[in-house]
Amino acid sequence: MDVGLFQLGIRAVHQKDIKTAILEAKKNGFEMLEIHLTSPQFLPQNYTVFQLGEIKYFAEKNGISLSTHAEIGQTLILSDALLREAVKKQLKNMVELSRKIGAISLTLHPGKAPAYYSGPGKSIVNDDLYSKYYSSLFEDSVKHLVSVATKDLFICIENTDNFNVGYQKVLDKYLKTGKVFLTWDIMKGYSSYHPEVKLHDDRFNFLKRNIKYVKNLHISGPSHGGIQGYEKEF
């Protein structure tokens, strides 16, 4: 099923292995499969180079395009220097796995900064309080992604976590390199606090302004707030 310039797909989270997930996607009429590297059976260290090559061939044989999604706990804004170096190695491993299976894109989250309780229903988030500091951490990670980027894989940052203006400014700078791109999760453009659901205007405007860099779309369930108010623009 082609949807304009995009292929409609599903994600692999609970299937026993990648080949099973590919067959499930094909059986249900999809043309794209996003593999979540969070699940133990999909972790990069579980596969040899030969096995990754087999997966690429198997996907092509069954007419399924592949993409990958980093571990949910993955982050680009760790402050500890040793952990940052470990994450950079992890990112490189995910890029290599994605390329070897022939994936079109790899989606990454910015990461969650520490948050502190500040009253009923309220919290203070570090990357709002120390925006410049966290933006510099994020920029260092984006620079690393630019250094490991290749022409055959779109490395995409998703509009999730605290996707604030500081991070957006960093991306405005590096999107122009043609080495990093965007994943637009439609539902995550909205606050998830009920009953009042609000659009994050800055996120919507950033993605709309940079639409040519959007290489992957996520359409989540209604628990994320639902598409309200901007359906026509989208």
PDB file of C-alpha atoms in Angstrom:
ATOM      1  CA  MET A   1       0.000   0.000   0.000  1.00  0.00           C
ATOM      2  CA  ASP A   2       1.634   3.217  -1.144  1.00  0.00           C
ATOM      3  CA  VAL A   3       0.490   6.462   0.478  1.00  0.00           C
ATOM      4  CA  GLY A   4       1.754   9.247  -1.763  1.00  0.00           C
ATOM      5  CA  LEU A   5       5.520   9.365  -1.421  1.00  0.00           C
ATOM      6  CA  PHE A   6       5.403   7.095   1.633  1.00  0.00           C
ATOM      7  CA  GLN A   7       4.863   3.372   2.086  1.00  0.00           C
ATOM      8  CA  LEU A   8       2.357   2.309   4.719  1.00  0.00           C
ATOM      9  CA  GLY A   9       3.855  -0.044   7.284  1.00  0.00           C
ATOM     10  CA  ILE A  10       3.748  -1.568  10.746  1.00  0.00           C
ATOM     11  CA  ARG A  11       6.319  -1.949  13.483  1.00  0.00           C
ATOM     12  CA  ALA A  12       8.058  -5.067  14.736  1.00  0.00           C
ATOM     13  CA  VAL A  13       8.071  -5.248  18.534  1.00  0.00           C
ATOM     14  CA  HIS A  14       6.801  -8.639  19.766  1.00  0.00           C
ATOM     15  CA  GLN A  15       7.475 -11.015  16.864  1.00  0.00           C
ATOM     16  CA  LYS A  16       9.918 -13.839  17.570  1.00  0.00           C
ATOM     17  CA  ASP A  17      12.409 -12.697  14.917  1.00  0.00           C
ATOM     18  CA  ILE A  18      12.801 -10.274  12.015  1.00  0.00           C
ATOM     19  CA  LYS A  19      11.931 -12.796   9.296  1.00  0.00           C
ATOM     20  CA  THR A  20       8.637 -13.608  11.046  1.00  0.00           C
ATOM     21  CA  ALA A  21       7.878  -9.889  11.247  1.00  0.00           C
ATOM     22  CA  ILE A  22       8.596  -9.478   7.522  1.00  0.00           C
ATOM     23  CA  LEU A  23       6.165 -12.278   6.661  1.00  0.00           C
ATOM     24  CA  GLU A  24       3.530 -10.784   8.971  1.00  0.00           C
ATOM     25  CA  ALA A  25       3.842  -7.406   7.253  1.00  0.00           C
ATOM     26  CA  LYS A  26       3.502  -9.017   3.827  1.00  0.00           C
ATOM     27  CA  LYS A  27       0.512 -11.139   4.899  1.00  0.00           C
ATOM     28  CA  ASN A  28      -1.341  -8.045   6.092  1.00  0.00           C
ATOM     29  CA  GLY A  29      -0.721  -6.055   2.921  1.00  0.00           C
ATOM     30  CA  PHE A  30       1.966  -3.676   4.175  1.00  0.00           C
ATOM     31  CA  GLU A  31       5.082  -2.646   2.275  1.00  0.00           C
ATOM     32  CA  MET A  32       7.151  -1.251   5.149  1.00  0.00           C
ATOM     33  CA  LEU A  33       8.336  -2.733   8.454  1.00  0.00           C
ATOM     34  CA  GLU A  34       9.930  -0.680  11.245  1.00  0.00           C
ATOM     35  CA  ILE A  35      12.073  -2.832  13.530  1.00  0.00           C
ATOM     36  CA  HIS A  36      12.237  -1.654  17.148  1.00  0.00           C
ATOM     37  CA  LEU A  37      15.704  -2.365  18.484  1.00  0.00           C
ATOM     38  CA  THR A  38      14.320  -2.215  22.036  1.00  0.00           C
ATOM     39  CA  SER A  39      13.050  -5.786  21.916  1.00  0.00           C
ATOM     40  CA  PRO A  40      15.677  -8.356  23.052  1.00  0.00           C
ATOM     41  CA  GLN A  41      15.261 -10.485  19.934  1.00  0.00           C
ATOM     42  CA  PHE A  42      16.092  -7.494  17.709  1.00  0.00           C
ATOM     43  CA  LEU A  43      19.202  -6.197  19.493  1.00  0.00           C
ATOM     44  CA  PRO A  44      22.165  -5.642  17.106  1.00  0.00           C
ATOM     45  CA  GLN A  45      24.514  -7.914  19.082  1.00  0.00           C
ATOM     46  CA  ASN A  46      22.266 -10.898  18.390  1.00  0.00           C
ATOM     47  CA  TYR A  47      23.106 -10.965  14.673  1.00  0.00           C
ATOM     48  CA  THR A  48      26.181 -11.836  12.673  1.00  0.00           C
ATOM     49  CA  VAL A  49      27.098  -9.990   9.492  1.00  0.00           C
ATOM     50  CA  PHE A  50      25.978 -13.029   7.499  1.00  0.00           C
ATOM     51  CA  GLN A  51      22.581 -13.123   9.237  1.00  0.00           C
ATOM     52  CA  LEU A  52      22.030  -9.411   8.561  1.00  0.00           C
ATOM     53  CA  GLY A  53      22.756 -10.011   4.887  1.00  0.00           C
ATOM     54  CA  GLU A  54      20.212 -12.842   4.882  1.00  0.00           C
ATOM     55  CA  ILE A  55      17.591 -10.531   6.400  1.00  0.00           C
ATOM     56  CA  LYS A  56      18.228  -7.926   3.696  1.00  0.00           C
ATOM     57  CA  TYR A  57      17.793 -10.553   0.959  1.00  0.00           C
ATOM     58  CA  PHE A  58      14.672 -12.001   2.647  1.00  0.00           C
ATOM     59  CA  ALA A  59      13.027  -8.566   2.889  1.00  0.00           C
ATOM     60  CA  GLU A  60      13.786  -7.772  -0.747  1.00  0.00           C
ATOM     61  CA  LYS A  61      12.495 -11.178  -1.849  1.00  0.00           C
ATOM     62  CA  ASN A  62       9.187 -10.545  -0.058  1.00  0.00           C
ATOM     63  CA  GLY A  63       8.812  -6.960  -1.252  1.00  0.00           C
ATOM     64  CA  ILE A  64       9.127  -5.397   2.208  1.00  0.00           C
ATOM     65  CA  SER A  65      11.109  -2.209   2.827  1.00  0.00           C
ATOM     66  CA  LEU A  66      12.761  -1.982   6.233  1.00  0.00           C
ATOM     67  CA  SER A  67      13.408   0.817   8.694  1.00  0.00           C
ATOM     68  CA  THR A  68      14.760   0.714  12.237  1.00  0.00           C
ATOM     69  CA  HIS A  69      13.947   2.486  15.485  1.00  0.00           C
ATOM     70  CA  ALA A  70      16.473   2.926  18.276  1.00  0.00           C
ATOM     71  CA  GLU A  71      15.929   1.556  21.754  1.00  0.00           C
ATOM     72  CA  ILE A  72      13.230   3.554  23.563  1.00  0.00           C
ATOM     73  CA  GLY A  73      15.690   4.389  26.340  1.00  0.00           C
ATOM     74  CA  GLN A  74      18.269   5.706  23.869  1.00  0.00           C
ATOM     75  CA  THR A  75      19.272   9.342  24.450  1.00  0.00           C
ATOM     76  CA  LEU A  76      21.320  12.063  22.790  1.00  0.00           C
ATOM     77  CA  ILE A  77      21.559  14.290  25.874  1.00  0.00           C
ATOM     78  CA  LEU A  78      23.453  12.353  28.547  1.00  0.00           C
ATOM     79  CA  SER A  79      25.696  14.627  30.616  1.00  0.00           C
ATOM     80  CA  ASP A  80      28.254  12.045  31.824  1.00  0.00           C
ATOM     81  CA  ALA A  81      31.259  11.949  29.486  1.00  0.00           C
ATOM     82  CA  LEU A  82      31.853   8.186  29.779  1.00  0.00           C
ATOM     83  CA  LEU A  83      28.221   7.367  29.079  1.00  0.00           C
ATOM     84  CA  ARG A  84      28.199   9.721  26.117  1.00  0.00           C
ATOM     85  CA  GLU A  85      31.102   7.834  24.544  1.00  0.00           C
ATOM     86  CA  ALA A  86      29.250   4.548  25.073  1.00  0.00           C
ATOM     87  CA  VAL A  87      26.126   5.973  23.420  1.00  0.00           C
ATOM     88  CA  LYS A  88      28.166   7.127  20.429  1.00  0.00           C
ATOM     89  CA  LYS A  89      29.380   3.551  19.953  1.00  0.00           C
ATOM     90  CA  GLN A  90      25.801   2.338  20.325  1.00  0.00           C
ATOM     91  CA  LEU A  91      24.631   4.796  17.658  1.00  0.00           C
ATOM     92  CA  LYS A  92      27.348   3.637  15.278  1.00  0.00           C
ATOM     93  CA  ASN A  93      26.317  -0.005  15.825  1.00  0.00           C
ATOM     94  CA  MET A  94      22.681   0.844  15.061  1.00  0.00           C
ATOM     95  CA  VAL A  95      23.697   2.665  11.897  1.00  0.00           C
ATOM     96  CA  GLU A  96      25.781  -0.330  10.773  1.00  0.00           C
ATOM     97  CA  LEU A  97      22.975  -2.818  11.489  1.00  0.00           C
ATOM     98  CA  SER A  98      20.465  -0.636   9.645  1.00  0.00           C
ATOM     99  CA  ARG A  99      22.696  -0.423   6.576  1.00  0.00           C
ATOM    100  CA  LYS A 100      23.470  -4.149   6.513  1.00  0.00           C
ATOM    101  CA  ILE A 101      19.779  -5.104   6.461  1.00  0.00           C
ATOM    102  CA  GLY A 102      19.107  -2.474   3.791  1.00  0.00           C
ATOM    103  CA  ALA A 103      16.971  -0.227   6.009  1.00  0.00           C
ATOM    104  CA  ILE A 104      15.825   3.052   4.523  1.00  0.00           C
ATOM    105  CA  SER A 105      15.851   4.992   7.802  1.00  0.00           C
ATOM    106  CA  LEU A 106      16.875   4.858  11.457  1.00  0.00           C
ATOM    107  CA  THR A 107      14.753   6.821  13.947  1.00  0.00           C
ATOM    108  CA  LEU A 108      16.269   8.242  17.139  1.00  0.00           C
ATOM    109  CA  HIS A 109      14.735  10.041  20.118  1.00  0.00           C
ATOM    110  CA  PRO A 110      16.343  13.183  21.551  1.00  0.00           C
ATOM    111  CA  GLY A 111      16.153  11.620  25.022  1.00  0.00           C
ATOM    112  CA  LYS A 112      14.601  12.591  28.320  1.00  0.00           C
ATOM    113  CA  ALA A 113      16.329  14.978  30.713  1.00  0.00           C
ATOM    114  CA  PRO A 114      15.746  14.556  34.472  1.00  0.00           C
ATOM    115  CA  ALA A 115      12.428  15.933  35.714  1.00  0.00           C
ATOM    116  CA  TYR A 116      11.597  17.041  39.252  1.00  0.00           C
ATOM    117  CA  TYR A 117       8.231  17.127  40.988  1.00  0.00           C
ATOM    118  CA  SER A 118       7.101  20.697  41.615  1.00  0.00           C
ATOM    119  CA  GLY A 119       3.497  20.288  42.762  1.00  0.00           C
ATOM    120  CA  PRO A 120       0.358  18.339  41.839  1.00  0.00           C
ATOM    121  CA  GLY A 121       0.463  17.614  38.120  1.00  0.00           C
ATOM    122  CA  LYS A 122       3.582  19.748  37.675  1.00  0.00           C
ATOM    123  CA  SER A 123       7.276  19.108  37.119  1.00  0.00           C
ATOM    124  CA  ILE A 124      10.425  20.994  36.235  1.00  0.00           C
ATOM    125  CA  VAL A 125      12.396  19.458  33.366  1.00  0.00           C
ATOM    126  CA  ASN A 126      16.146  20.035  33.265  1.00  0.00           C
ATOM    127  CA  ASP A 127      16.336  20.776  29.549  1.00  0.00           C
ATOM    128  CA  ASP A 128      13.831  23.593  30.006  1.00  0.00           C
ATOM    129  CA  LEU A 129      15.661  24.937  33.044  1.00  0.00           C
ATOM    130  CA  TYR A 130      19.141  24.568  31.497  1.00  0.00           C
ATOM    131  CA  SER A 131      18.252  24.886  27.842  1.00  0.00           C
ATOM    132  CA  LYS A 132      21.652  26.057  26.557  1.00  0.00           C
ATOM    133  CA  TYR A 133      23.500  23.268  28.360  1.00  0.00           C
ATOM    134  CA  TYR A 134      21.264  20.505  27.036  1.00  0.00           C
ATOM    135  CA  SER A 135      21.232  22.015  23.563  1.00  0.00           C
ATOM    136  CA  SER A 136      25.040  21.781  23.563  1.00  0.00           C
ATOM    137  CA  LEU A 137      24.864  18.105  24.563  1.00  0.00           C
ATOM    138  CA  PHE A 138      22.320  17.479  21.820  1.00  0.00           C
ATOM    139  CA  GLU A 139      24.464  19.314  19.263  1.00  0.00           C
ATOM    140  CA  ASP A 140      27.511  17.208  20.151  1.00  0.00           C
ATOM    141  CA  SER A 141      25.455  14.065  19.485  1.00  0.00           C
ATOM    142  CA  VAL A 142      24.086  15.421  16.219  1.00  0.00           C
ATOM    143  CA  LYS A 143      27.636  16.235  15.097  1.00  0.00           C
ATOM    144  CA  HIS A 144      28.540  12.607  15.777  1.00  0.00           C
ATOM    145  CA  LEU A 145      25.567  11.432  13.718  1.00  0.00           C
ATOM    146  CA  VAL A 146      26.707  13.650  10.860  1.00  0.00           C
ATOM    147  CA  SER A 147      30.162  12.043  11.077  1.00  0.00           C
ATOM    148  CA  VAL A 148      28.797   8.479  10.807  1.00  0.00           C
ATOM    149  CA  ALA A 149      26.016   9.244   8.308  1.00  0.00           C
ATOM    150  CA  THR A 150      26.005   7.541   4.913  1.00  0.00           C
ATOM    151  CA  LYS A 151      24.156   8.205   1.677  1.00  0.00           C
ATOM    152  CA  ASP A 152      22.142   4.975   1.858  1.00  0.00           C
ATOM    153  CA  LEU A 153      20.429   5.606   5.243  1.00  0.00           C
ATOM    154  CA  PHE A 154      18.264   8.447   6.532  1.00  0.00           C
ATOM    155  CA  ILE A 155      19.177   9.095  10.196  1.00  0.00           C
ATOM    156  CA  CYS A 156      16.038  10.719  11.598  1.00  0.00           C
ATOM    157  CA  ILE A 157      15.345  12.560  14.863  1.00  0.00           C
ATOM    158  CA  GLU A 158      11.771  12.156  16.117  1.00  0.00           C
ATOM    159  CA  ASN A 159       9.652  14.984  17.569  1.00  0.00           C
ATOM    160  CA  THR A 160       9.254  13.268  20.921  1.00  0.00           C
ATOM    161  CA  ASP A 161      10.437  13.674  24.522  1.00  0.00           C
ATOM    162  CA  ASN A 162      10.902  17.371  25.295  1.00  0.00           C
ATOM    163  CA  PHE A 163      11.416  18.437  21.680  1.00  0.00           C
ATOM    164  CA  ASN A 164      11.919  22.060  22.656  1.00  0.00           C
ATOM    165  CA  VAL A 165      13.008  25.143  20.717  1.00  0.00           C
ATOM    166  CA  GLY A 166      16.643  24.672  21.763  1.00  0.00           C
ATOM    167  CA  TYR A 167      16.820  21.271  20.094  1.00  0.00           C
ATOM    168  CA  GLN A 168      14.925  22.592  17.091  1.00  0.00           C
ATOM    169  CA  LYS A 169      17.525  25.334  16.585  1.00  0.00           C
ATOM    170  CA  VAL A 170      20.300  22.740  16.600  1.00  0.00           C
ATOM    171  CA  LEU A 171      18.472  20.714  13.967  1.00  0.00           C
ATOM    172  CA  ASP A 172      17.809  23.813  11.865  1.00  0.00           C
ATOM    173  CA  LYS A 173      21.595  24.128  11.660  1.00  0.00           C
ATOM    174  CA  TYR A 174      22.399  20.510  10.775  1.00  0.00           C
ATOM    175  CA  LEU A 175      19.455  19.504   8.588  1.00  0.00           C
ATOM    176  CA  LYS A 176      21.068  21.587   5.873  1.00  0.00           C
ATOM    177  CA  THR A 177      24.035  19.181   5.779  1.00  0.00           C
ATOM    178  CA  GLY A 178      21.848  16.465   4.269  1.00  0.00           C
ATOM    179  CA  LYS A 179      23.208  14.044   6.883  1.00  0.00           C
ATOM    180  CA  VAL A 180      20.390  14.123   9.471  1.00  0.00           C
ATOM    181  CA  PHE A 181      16.642  14.115   8.878  1.00  0.00           C
ATOM    182  CA  LEU A 182      13.321  14.009  10.730  1.00  0.00           C
ATOM    183  CA  THR A 183      10.685  11.514  11.818  1.00  0.00           C
ATOM    184  CA  TRP A 184       7.300  13.186  12.378  1.00  0.00           C
ATOM    185  CA  ASP A 185       5.139  11.431  14.954  1.00  0.00           C
ATOM    186  CA  ILE A 186       1.757  13.032  14.333  1.00  0.00           C
ATOM    187  CA  MET A 187       0.230  12.321  17.735  1.00  0.00           C
ATOM    188  CA  LYS A 188       3.304  13.468  19.633  1.00  0.00           C
ATOM    189  CA  GLY A 189       2.720  16.925  18.261  1.00  0.00           C
ATOM    190  CA  TYR A 190       0.007  17.169  20.914  1.00  0.00           C
ATOM    191  CA  SER A 191       0.114  17.299  24.691  1.00  0.00           C
ATOM    192  CA  SER A 192      -1.220  14.121  26.310  1.00  0.00           C
ATOM    193  CA  TYR A 193      -2.859  15.811  29.281  1.00  0.00           C
ATOM    194  CA  HIS A 194      -6.593  15.163  29.342  1.00  0.00           C
ATOM    195  CA  PRO A 195      -9.216  16.452  29.067  1.00  0.00           C
ATOM    196  CA  GLU A 196      -7.386  19.423  27.547  1.00  0.00           C
ATOM    197  CA  VAL A 197      -5.362  18.427  24.507  1.00  0.00           C
ATOM    198  CA  LYS A 198      -3.224  21.136  22.969  1.00  0.00           C
ATOM    199  CA  LEU A 199      -1.100  21.275  19.872  1.00  0.00           C
ATOM    200  CA  HIS A 200       2.583  22.011  20.431  1.00  0.00           C
ATOM    201  CA  ASP A 201       2.620  24.936  17.997  1.00  0.00           C
ATOM    202  CA  ASP A 202       6.404  25.307  17.960  1.00  0.00           C
ATOM    203  CA  ARG A 203       6.848  21.638  17.015  1.00  0.00           C
ATOM    204  CA  PHE A 204       4.188  21.760  14.328  1.00  0.00           C
ATOM    205  CA  ASN A 205       5.648  24.924  12.797  1.00  0.00           C
ATOM    206  CA  PHE A 206       9.192  23.514  12.921  1.00  0.00           C
ATOM    207  CA  LEU A 207       8.168  20.317  11.138  1.00  0.00           C
ATOM    208  CA  LYS A 208       6.023  22.171   8.629  1.00  0.00           C
ATOM    209  CA  ARG A 209       8.922  24.527   7.865  1.00  0.00           C
ATOM    210  CA  ASN A 210      11.286  21.568   7.424  1.00  0.00           C
ATOM    211  CA  ILE A 211       8.870  19.222   5.681  1.00  0.00           C
ATOM    212  CA  LYS A 212      11.415  18.358   2.960  1.00  0.00           C
ATOM    213  CA  TYR A 213      13.596  16.714   5.625  1.00  0.00           C
ATOM    214  CA  VAL A 214      10.790  14.477   6.956  1.00  0.00           C
ATOM    215  CA  LYS A 215      11.629  10.967   5.769  1.00  0.00           C
ATOM    216  CA  ASN A 216       9.460   8.931   8.144  1.00  0.00           C
ATOM    217  CA  LEU A 217       5.986   9.323   9.665  1.00  0.00           C
ATOM    218  CA  HIS A 218       4.517   7.737  12.798  1.00  0.00           C
ATOM    219  CA  ILE A 219       0.765   7.602  13.309  1.00  0.00           C
ATOM    220  CA  SER A 220       0.133   6.486  16.894  1.00  0.00           C
ATOM    221  CA  GLY A 221      -3.025   5.615  18.822  1.00  0.00           C
ATOM    222  CA  PRO A 222      -5.571   8.041  20.308  1.00  0.00           C
ATOM    223  CA  SER A 223      -3.884   7.910  23.730  1.00  0.00           C
ATOM    224  CA  HIS A 224      -1.426  10.457  22.370  1.00  0.00           C
ATOM    225  CA  GLY A 225      -4.220  12.999  22.015  1.00  0.00           C
ATOM    226  CA  GLY A 226      -5.585  12.353  18.566  1.00  0.00           C
ATOM    227  CA  ILE A 227      -5.323  14.536  15.477  1.00  0.00           C
ATOM    228  CA  GLN A 228      -7.404  17.525  16.489  1.00  0.00           C
ATOM    229  CA  GLY A 229      -7.388  20.918  14.866  1.00  0.00           C
ATOM    230  CA  TYR A 230      -4.697  20.547  12.228  1.00  0.00           C
ATOM    231  CA  GLU A 231      -5.991  17.670  10.137  1.00  0.00           C
ATOM    232  CA  LYS A 232      -6.379  19.767   6.990  1.00  0.00           C
ATOM    233  CA  GLU A 233      -2.945  21.355   7.257  1.00  0.00           C
ATOM    234  CA  PHE A 234      -1.384  17.949   7.779  1.00  0.00           C
TER     235      PHE A 234
END
